[in-house]
Every structure is written in C-alpha cells, then in structure tokens.
Coordinates of C-alpha atoms in Angstrom, one line a residue:
M1 CA 30.9 11.8 -28.4
R2 CA 34.2 13.5 -28.9
D3 CA 34.5 11.5 -32.1
P4 CA 31.0 11.5 -33.8
L5 CA 32.2 9.3 -36.7
L6 CA 33.3 6.6 -34.2
G7 CA 30.0 6.9 -32.4
A8 CA 28.0 6.5 -35.6
A9 CA 30.1 3.5 -36.6
L10 CA 29.6 1.8 -33.2
R11 CA 25.9 2.3 -33.4
A12 CA 25.8 0.8 -36.9
A13 CA 27.9 -2.2 -35.7
V14 CA 25.4 -2.8 -32.8
D15 CA 22.5 -2.6 -35.2
A16 CA 24.0 -4.9 -37.7
A17 CA 24.5 -7.7 -35.2
F18 CA 21.4 -7.2 -33.1
E19 CA 18.8 -9.4 -34.8
T20 CA 21.2 -12.0 -36.2
E21 CA 23.4 -12.5 -33.2
Q22 CA 22.5 -10.6 -30.0
V23 CA 18.8 -11.6 -29.9
P24 CA 19.7 -15.3 -30.6
L25 CA 22.2 -15.2 -27.7
L26 CA 19.5 -13.7 -25.4
Q27 CA 17.2 -16.5 -26.5
R28 CA 19.9 -19.1 -25.8
L29 CA 20.5 -17.8 -22.3
V30 CA 16.8 -17.5 -21.5
D31 CA 16.2 -21.0 -22.7
L32 CA 18.8 -22.3 -20.2
P33 CA 17.1 -22.2 -16.8
S34 CA 19.3 -20.9 -14.0
H35 CA 17.5 -20.8 -10.7
T36 CA 20.1 -19.8 -8.1
Y37 CA 19.9 -23.1 -6.1
A38 CA 19.9 -25.3 -9.2
R39 CA 23.7 -25.2 -9.3
D40 CA 24.2 -27.5 -12.3
N41 CA 21.7 -25.5 -14.4
V42 CA 23.3 -22.2 -13.5
E43 CA 26.7 -23.6 -14.5
I44 CA 25.3 -24.7 -18.0
A45 CA 23.9 -21.2 -18.6
A46 CA 27.2 -19.6 -17.4
A47 CA 29.1 -21.9 -19.8
A48 CA 27.1 -20.4 -22.7
L49 CA 28.2 -17.0 -21.5
D50 CA 31.8 -18.2 -21.3
E51 CA 31.6 -19.0 -25.0
A52 CA 30.2 -15.6 -25.9
A53 CA 32.9 -13.8 -23.8
A54 CA 35.7 -15.8 -25.4
A55 CA 34.4 -14.8 -28.8
V56 CA 35.1 -11.2 -28.0
G57 CA 38.5 -11.8 -26.7
L58 CA 37.9 -12.1 -22.9
T59 CA 39.6 -14.6 -20.7
C60 CA 37.6 -16.2 -17.9
T61 CA 38.6 -16.5 -14.3
K62 CA 36.3 -18.7 -12.3
V63 CA 35.8 -18.1 -8.6
P64 CA 34.3 -21.1 -6.8
D65 CA 31.7 -20.8 -4.0
P66 CA 33.5 -22.3 -1.0
S67 CA 30.2 -23.9 0.2
G68 CA 29.5 -25.6 -3.0
R69 CA 25.9 -24.4 -3.0
F70 CA 26.3 -22.0 -6.0
A71 CA 27.8 -22.2 -9.4
D72 CA 31.2 -20.6 -10.0
H73 CA 31.3 -16.8 -10.3
R74 CA 33.0 -15.4 -13.3
V75 CA 35.4 -12.5 -13.9
Y76 CA 36.0 -11.9 -17.6
A77 CA 38.8 -9.6 -18.8
D78 CA 41.2 -8.8 -21.6
A79 CA 44.6 -10.4 -20.9
S80 CA 46.1 -6.9 -20.7
V81 CA 44.2 -6.1 -17.5
G82 CA 46.2 -8.5 -15.4
D83 CA 46.1 -7.4 -11.8
G84 CA 45.7 -3.7 -12.7
P85 CA 42.9 -1.2 -12.2
S86 CA 39.8 -1.5 -14.3
L87 CA 36.2 -0.4 -14.8
A88 CA 33.7 -3.1 -13.7
L89 CA 30.7 -4.2 -15.8
V90 CA 28.5 -6.1 -13.4
G91 CA 25.7 -8.7 -13.8
H92 CA 24.4 -12.0 -12.6
I93 CA 23.4 -15.2 -14.4
D94 CA 21.0 -16.7 -11.8
T95 CA 17.3 -16.1 -11.8
V96 CA 14.4 -16.6 -9.4
F97 CA 12.6 -19.1 -11.5
P98 CA 12.8 -22.9 -10.6
R99 CA 11.9 -25.4 -13.3
S100 CA 8.8 -26.4 -11.4
L101 CA 7.1 -23.1 -12.5
G102 CA 7.0 -24.3 -16.0
F103 CA 8.1 -20.8 -17.2
L104 CA 11.1 -21.9 -19.2
S105 CA 11.3 -20.6 -22.7
F106 CA 12.0 -17.4 -24.7
R107 CA 9.1 -15.9 -26.6
R108 CA 8.9 -12.8 -28.8
D109 CA 6.1 -10.6 -29.9
G110 CA 7.6 -7.7 -32.0
D111 CA 9.6 -5.5 -29.7
V112 CA 8.6 -7.5 -26.6
A113 CA 10.8 -10.5 -25.4
R114 CA 9.5 -12.7 -22.7
G115 CA 11.0 -15.5 -20.6
P116 CA 12.6 -16.3 -17.3
G117 CA 15.4 -13.8 -16.6
V118 CA 14.9 -12.0 -19.9
L119 CA 14.8 -8.7 -18.0
D120 CA 16.5 -9.6 -14.8
M121 CA 19.0 -9.9 -16.2
K122 CA 20.2 -12.0 -19.1
S123 CA 19.4 -9.2 -21.6
G124 CA 21.9 -6.9 -19.7
L125 CA 24.6 -9.6 -20.0
T126 CA 24.2 -9.6 -23.8
S127 CA 24.5 -5.8 -23.8
V128 CA 28.0 -6.1 -22.4
I129 CA 29.1 -8.8 -24.8
F130 CA 27.8 -7.0 -27.9
A131 CA 29.1 -3.6 -26.9
L132 CA 32.5 -5.2 -26.7
R133 CA 32.0 -6.9 -30.0
A134 CA 31.1 -3.6 -31.7
L135 CA 34.3 -2.1 -30.4
R136 CA 36.4 -5.0 -31.8
A137 CA 34.7 -4.7 -35.1
V138 CA 34.9 -0.9 -35.5
A139 CA 38.0 0.1 -33.5
P140 CA 40.2 -3.0 -32.8
A141 CA 43.0 -0.7 -31.5
R142 CA 40.6 0.3 -28.6
A143 CA 39.2 -3.1 -27.9
S144 CA 41.8 -4.0 -25.3
L145 CA 40.1 -2.2 -22.5
P146 CA 40.8 -1.8 -18.8
V147 CA 37.5 -3.6 -18.0
R148 CA 36.4 -6.5 -15.8
F149 CA 33.0 -8.1 -16.7
I150 CA 31.9 -9.6 -13.4
V151 CA 29.1 -12.1 -13.5
V152 CA 27.9 -13.9 -10.3
S153 CA 25.7 -16.8 -9.6
D154 CA 24.0 -15.9 -6.3
E155 CA 22.7 -12.3 -6.7
E156 CA 19.1 -13.3 -6.4
V157 CA 19.6 -14.6 -2.9
G158 CA 21.7 -11.7 -1.6
S159 CA 25.1 -12.6 -3.0
P160 CA 26.2 -14.5 0.2
S161 CA 29.1 -16.1 -1.6
S162 CA 30.2 -13.4 -4.2
A163 CA 30.3 -10.6 -1.6
A164 CA 33.8 -11.7 -0.6
M165 CA 34.9 -11.6 -4.2
Y166 CA 33.6 -8.1 -4.6
R167 CA 35.4 -7.0 -1.5
E168 CA 38.7 -8.4 -2.9
L169 CA 38.2 -6.7 -6.3
A170 CA 36.9 -3.3 -5.0
P171 CA 40.4 -1.7 -4.5
K172 CA 41.2 -2.4 -8.2
L173 CA 37.9 -0.9 -9.6
T174 CA 37.8 2.6 -10.9
G175 CA 34.0 2.6 -11.1
A176 CA 31.1 0.1 -11.8
L177 CA 28.3 0.0 -14.3
V178 CA 25.6 -2.5 -13.2
F179 CA 23.2 -3.9 -15.8
E180 CA 20.1 -4.6 -13.7
S181 CA 16.7 -4.0 -15.3
G182 CA 16.2 -0.5 -16.7
R183 CA 13.7 1.9 -15.1
E184 CA 10.9 3.8 -16.6
G185 CA 12.1 6.9 -18.5
D186 CA 15.6 5.3 -18.8
T187 CA 16.5 6.9 -15.4
I188 CA 19.7 5.7 -13.8
V189 CA 19.8 4.2 -10.3
T190 CA 22.2 5.8 -7.9
R191 CA 20.5 5.0 -4.6
R192 CA 19.1 1.7 -3.2
K193 CA 17.9 0.7 0.2
G194 CA 19.9 -1.7 2.1
G195 CA 18.4 -4.8 3.8
G196 CA 18.9 -7.2 6.6
L197 CA 17.4 -10.6 7.6
F198 CA 17.3 -11.3 11.3
T199 CA 15.8 -14.2 13.4
I200 CA 14.8 -13.8 17.0
T201 CA 14.6 -17.1 19.0
V202 CA 13.1 -17.1 22.5
R203 CA 13.6 -20.0 24.8
G204 CA 11.3 -20.4 27.8
K205 CA 10.1 -23.4 29.8
A206 CA 7.4 -26.0 29.0
A207 CA 4.7 -27.0 31.4
H208 CA 1.2 -28.5 31.4
A209 CA -1.2 -25.7 30.8
G210 CA -3.8 -27.2 33.1
N211 CA -1.8 -28.7 36.0
N212 CA 1.4 -26.6 36.2
H213 CA 0.8 -23.4 34.2
H214 CA 2.6 -21.4 36.9
K215 CA 5.8 -23.4 36.4
G216 CA 6.0 -22.6 32.7
V217 CA 7.7 -19.7 31.0
N218 CA 5.8 -18.8 27.9
A219 CA 8.2 -18.1 25.0
I220 CA 5.3 -16.9 22.7
H221 CA 4.3 -14.3 25.3
A222 CA 7.8 -13.0 25.6
L223 CA 8.3 -13.0 21.8
A224 CA 5.0 -11.0 21.4
L225 CA 6.5 -8.2 23.6
L226 CA 9.7 -8.2 21.5
V227 CA 7.7 -8.0 18.3
D228 CA 6.2 -4.8 19.5
R229 CA 9.6 -3.4 20.3
V230 CA 11.0 -4.4 16.8
E231 CA 8.0 -3.0 14.9
R232 CA 8.3 0.4 16.7
L233 CA 11.7 0.9 15.0
T234 CA 9.9 1.6 11.7
D235 CA 10.3 5.2 10.8
Y236 CA 9.0 6.2 7.4
S237 CA 10.5 9.6 7.6
R238 CA 13.9 8.1 7.7
G239 CA 13.1 5.2 5.2
V240 CA 13.5 2.6 8.0
T241 CA 11.2 -0.3 8.0
L242 CA 11.2 -3.5 10.1
N243 CA 8.7 -6.2 9.2
V244 CA 8.1 -9.3 11.3
G245 CA 7.0 -11.5 8.5
L246 CA 7.1 -15.0 9.9
I247 CA 6.4 -16.2 13.4
E248 CA 6.2 -19.7 14.9
G249 CA 6.2 -21.3 18.3
G250 CA 4.7 -23.9 20.7
T251 CA 3.9 -27.5 20.4
A252 CA 0.3 -27.9 21.6
K253 CA -2.5 -25.7 22.8
N254 CA -2.4 -27.2 26.3
T255 CA 1.4 -26.8 26.7
V256 CA 3.2 -23.7 27.8
P257 CA 5.4 -23.1 24.8
A258 CA 9.1 -23.5 25.5
S259 CA 10.3 -21.8 22.3
A260 CA 9.2 -19.3 19.7
K261 CA 10.9 -17.4 16.9
C262 CA 10.2 -14.8 14.3
Q263 CA 11.9 -13.6 11.1
I264 CA 12.5 -9.9 10.4
D265 CA 13.0 -8.1 7.1
A266 CA 14.8 -4.8 7.8
R267 CA 15.3 -2.0 5.2
F268 CA 17.2 1.3 5.6
E269 CA 18.4 4.1 3.4
T270 CA 21.7 5.0 5.2
V271 CA 24.6 3.1 6.6
A272 CA 24.1 4.9 9.9
D273 CA 20.6 3.6 10.2
A274 CA 21.6 0.1 9.1
E275 CA 24.1 0.0 11.9
R276 CA 21.6 1.4 14.4
V277 CA 19.0 -1.2 13.6
A278 CA 21.5 -4.1 13.8
A279 CA 22.8 -2.8 17.1
F280 CA 19.3 -2.6 18.6
L281 CA 18.4 -6.1 17.5
Q282 CA 21.6 -7.6 18.8
A283 CA 21.1 -5.8 22.2
L284 CA 17.8 -7.8 22.6
Q285 CA 20.0 -10.7 23.6
R286 CA 21.3 -8.9 26.6
E287 CA 18.3 -6.8 27.6
P288 CA 15.2 -8.1 25.9
F289 CA 12.7 -6.0 27.9
A290 CA 14.7 -2.8 28.4
G291 CA 12.3 0.2 28.8
L292 CA 9.2 -2.0 29.1
V293 CA 7.0 -1.8 32.2
D294 CA 4.7 -4.5 33.8
V295 CA 6.7 -7.4 32.3
P296 CA 5.7 -10.5 34.3
E297 CA 8.6 -11.6 36.4
R298 CA 8.5 -15.2 35.1
L299 CA 9.2 -13.9 31.6
R300 CA 12.5 -12.5 32.7
E301 CA 13.8 -16.1 32.8
V302 CA 13.7 -16.4 29.0
V303 CA 16.8 -16.7 26.9
V304 CA 16.8 -14.6 23.7
E305 CA 19.1 -15.3 20.7
V306 CA 19.4 -13.1 17.7
S307 CA 20.9 -14.4 14.4
G308 CA 21.4 -13.0 11.0
G309 CA 22.5 -9.5 10.0
I310 CA 22.8 -6.9 7.3
T311 CA 22.7 -8.7 3.9
R312 CA 23.2 -5.7 1.7
P313 CA 24.3 -2.3 3.0
P314 CA 22.5 0.7 1.5
M315 CA 23.7 2.2 -1.8
E316 CA 24.0 5.9 -0.9
A317 CA 24.5 8.5 -3.6
S318 CA 28.0 10.0 -3.7
A319 CA 29.7 12.7 -5.5
A320 CA 31.7 10.0 -7.4
S321 CA 28.6 8.1 -8.5
Q322 CA 27.0 11.3 -9.7
R323 CA 30.1 12.1 -11.7
L324 CA 29.9 8.6 -13.3
R325 CA 26.3 9.2 -14.1
G326 CA 27.1 12.6 -15.6
V327 CA 29.7 11.0 -17.9
Y328 CA 27.5 8.1 -19.0
E329 CA 24.4 10.1 -19.7
P330 CA 25.5 11.9 -22.9
Y331 CA 26.3 8.6 -24.5
A332 CA 22.8 7.3 -23.6
A333 CA 21.2 10.4 -25.0
A334 CA 23.1 10.1 -28.2
C335 CA 21.6 6.6 -28.7
G336 CA 18.0 7.8 -28.2
L337 CA 17.6 7.1 -24.5
Q338 CA 16.3 9.5 -21.9
V339 CA 18.4 10.6 -19.0
G340 CA 18.0 11.5 -15.4
E341 CA 18.3 10.1 -11.9
C342 CA 16.0 7.4 -10.7
P343 CA 14.2 7.8 -7.3
L344 CA 15.4 5.7 -4.4
Q345 CA 14.9 2.0 -5.1
G346 CA 13.6 -0.3 -2.4
G347 CA 15.3 -3.5 -3.7
G348 CA 19.0 -4.2 -3.5
S349 CA 21.5 -5.3 -6.1
D350 CA 25.3 -5.9 -6.2
A351 CA 25.7 -2.2 -6.6
N352 CA 25.0 -2.0 -2.9
L353 CA 28.0 -4.2 -2.1
L354 CA 30.4 -2.3 -4.4
A355 CA 29.2 1.1 -3.3
A356 CA 29.8 0.1 0.4
D357 CA 33.3 -0.9 -0.6
G358 CA 33.9 2.6 -2.0
V359 CA 33.4 1.9 -5.7
P360 CA 31.4 4.6 -7.6
C361 CA 28.4 2.9 -9.1
V362 CA 25.5 3.5 -11.4
D363 CA 22.8 0.9 -11.9
G364 CA 19.7 0.0 -13.9
L365 CA 21.6 0.1 -17.2
G366 CA 19.8 -2.9 -18.6
P367 CA 16.9 -2.6 -21.0
Y368 CA 13.5 -1.3 -20.0
G369 CA 10.8 -3.8 -19.2
Q370 CA 8.4 -4.8 -16.5
H371 CA 7.4 -7.6 -14.1
F372 CA 10.8 -8.9 -13.2
H373 CA 10.5 -11.8 -10.7
E374 CA 7.1 -12.6 -12.2
T375 CA 6.1 -15.0 -14.9
E376 CA 4.9 -12.0 -17.0
E377 CA 8.5 -10.7 -17.1
W378 CA 9.3 -8.9 -20.4
C379 CA 11.9 -6.6 -21.9
S380 CA 11.9 -4.2 -24.8
L381 CA 14.3 -5.3 -27.5
D382 CA 14.6 -1.7 -28.9
S383 CA 15.7 -0.6 -25.4
L384 CA 18.2 -3.4 -25.3
R385 CA 19.7 -2.3 -28.6
R386 CA 20.0 1.3 -27.5
R387 CA 21.5 0.3 -24.2
T388 CA 24.1 -1.8 -26.0
A389 CA 25.0 1.1 -28.3
A390 CA 25.3 3.5 -25.4
L391 CA 27.7 1.2 -23.6
A392 CA 29.8 0.7 -26.7
C393 CA 30.2 4.4 -27.2
F394 CA 30.9 5.0 -23.5
L395 CA 33.6 2.3 -23.3
A396 CA 35.3 3.6 -26.5
E397 CA 36.0 7.0 -24.8
E398 CA 35.7 6.6 -21.0
A399 CA 36.7 3.0 -20.0
G400 CA 40.1 4.3 -18.8
T401 CA 38.6 7.1 -16.7
C402 CA 38.9 6.8 -12.9
F403 CA 35.6 8.0 -11.2
R404 CA 36.8 7.7 -7.6

C-alpha cells in the first residue's frame, strides 16, 4: 500500500472483528436457506444482509423481479453515490440447495466452514460487509466510497431477471469485483465461457405404424438428423461445445411420432462464436436439412421451431480487466494471498454479463474452498479473513479509480 500504516490498521481491524462478528454473520446467512426458486426464503436471507449493510452505513435500493418468481435484487450504496459513477462489488444471495436436501445448517471444524452456500457465495458477501466495516473503523473519512454493492437473487439460474438491472447500471460502473468462490492458488478469474440453452421442437404427422405408416411424418427421425448437425458444431480447438442432453418424443411404439424435441447446452469462449452458434441454430427453422443428402422426401414436411438463446455471453479478457487485476493483486499479496491469473473457467457468473456490457471485471475474489453446488461444500475461514483484508486495503486506495 502507498500508506503501510493504514494497511496494517485495516488488517488489524478485520482480524479483530473476524471471529466475533464476521463468522457469526456467515453462520446466520448460511442457516437461512435461500434456494433461488424459494422466493420467500431468499427474501428472508436478503433481509439479514440488509441489516448488515445498514450497520456499515449503506442504503438499500430494492429492484423487484417483474415476473414475481424471484426475490428483490439489492443495490447497496453510500448516500453520497447518488446517480454517479462507482466501482461495483458483486454477489448473489441465492443458492442451489432446496430445503428437501436436508443440507441446511452451518458447521465448523477449525478452519473449515461447511453449509449450503458457505462458499458459493455467502462468505463473499460477508467479505464486502466487513471490509467496509474496517474502513469505517480505521479511516472514517474514507468510508464514504464511490461503491455499489450489488446483490442479486437469481444468479444460480442464469440471472434472467437481474440481467436487465446490470445493463442499466453498467454505464455508471468504473469496474467490478465479483466475489464468487476463490480458486486454487488464489488465482483471479478474468475469463469465463459463455453459455446458451436452446430447445429444438420438430412437428411431423402421426399415423398408425401398421396400417398407414406411409402417411406419417416421423418427427423423431427428423430430429435425429438435426441432432447430428448440432453435435458436429462442437470444436474443442475453439472451446465450442454443444451437448444434446435431453431428448423426448412420440406417444406409443406403434404410432408414427408427430412431435419430438431436444434441449441443447451450448458453451463458447468468444462472443463471435456465441453469435455463430446462435445463428446456426436459428437457421434450422428455415433450412433444417441444409447440406444433408439422402433425406427422405416425406421428412421435408416437418416444421422445426427453435427457442431459447444465449443465457450468458462469454467473459473475454480485456486490457481493462487485466489492469484491474494488476491493481488488485498487490493488496492481495500484502495480505498473504497468492496472485496470478486463473485459467479459463467453464462455468459462468454475473461477471459475464457485466463484461459483455463493457465493465472491466475480475472474479473469484471470494475465499478458497471446494465442492460448490455439492453437499460437501466448504470454505477456508483463513482465506475469507485474508480476502476481506485485501478488499479493505484495495478500497481504501483504489475505489475511486476508473478502470475502463
């Protein structure tokens, strides 16, 4: 840090509150189940975070989901931010764990904390709260920061509601730190694959398989030809994969099937490839058998419908995101964390959405742990403490920097 005494004081403030207040807040959040589609449960967990944010001087703006499926999203900020530019600190309150799993409570064994969402990503949320708390305690004159703490309720299902909020906020954001689970070696995520979900529905014509087979148009047969076309788009050298993961069709073994459909998971590393894949799939509606030979003439009567689309664009590395990483890393190193760039990640996060809207992003700034999305999920509390201190030190000197 440019001010070593300030850095030492901030680290000491984080340490002083860690066991007595930060870990108890983590336990409280983990003990409040917040499966994405359990709207009322998510709202209760978010209300606990509202209290913690208010205690560090942040006001809360709630952004409702228009569909009513998800709990309100939150944007916390100091009153001085108003409508002006700010750095974004980004997280989500929802988890993948429904109550029916019976995986509901916080447990601790020394440095290891376990429980639903303890790693993904309720620990990261406490990191933001207690970094800001340390600043208020040590340097109150610096505590009114140009920062928005954005917490959404639908990240685990692709952020279908909060994506619009991110697009609206993006022009006001100078950069974004995203507190998803930390990676091995404390490396920082600057690249993530994008993803899409598509459904192909084929409509043919039913007929009795014994008496009038020739009058039928077999939707399953047609779909099988399309599945081959789709799977051939996979190109490992480009990081493009298409996986037909679910397929269904027909009504009985002795009926020519009138309908069939499949669901496709698509992944890509670049925006250009995302657009190419989406365009190819949409074109199947117009020319489903383009380029194929020996297609039975009767199959050309089928109607093909393609629904869905890109759910998260790729997070591509940029000069601006690398600059942000370069500024953050010395603060992490000063708090005993390792530094470096993480390899490309296959899963997405809200960093994908912000990066696509032109916001420089670094991700994976939550604590280290393993088994997120599994009932064995755990996080390292020492890693959480260090990540909290690193954030406090970074914010003290860099919150006002524009990384665009």
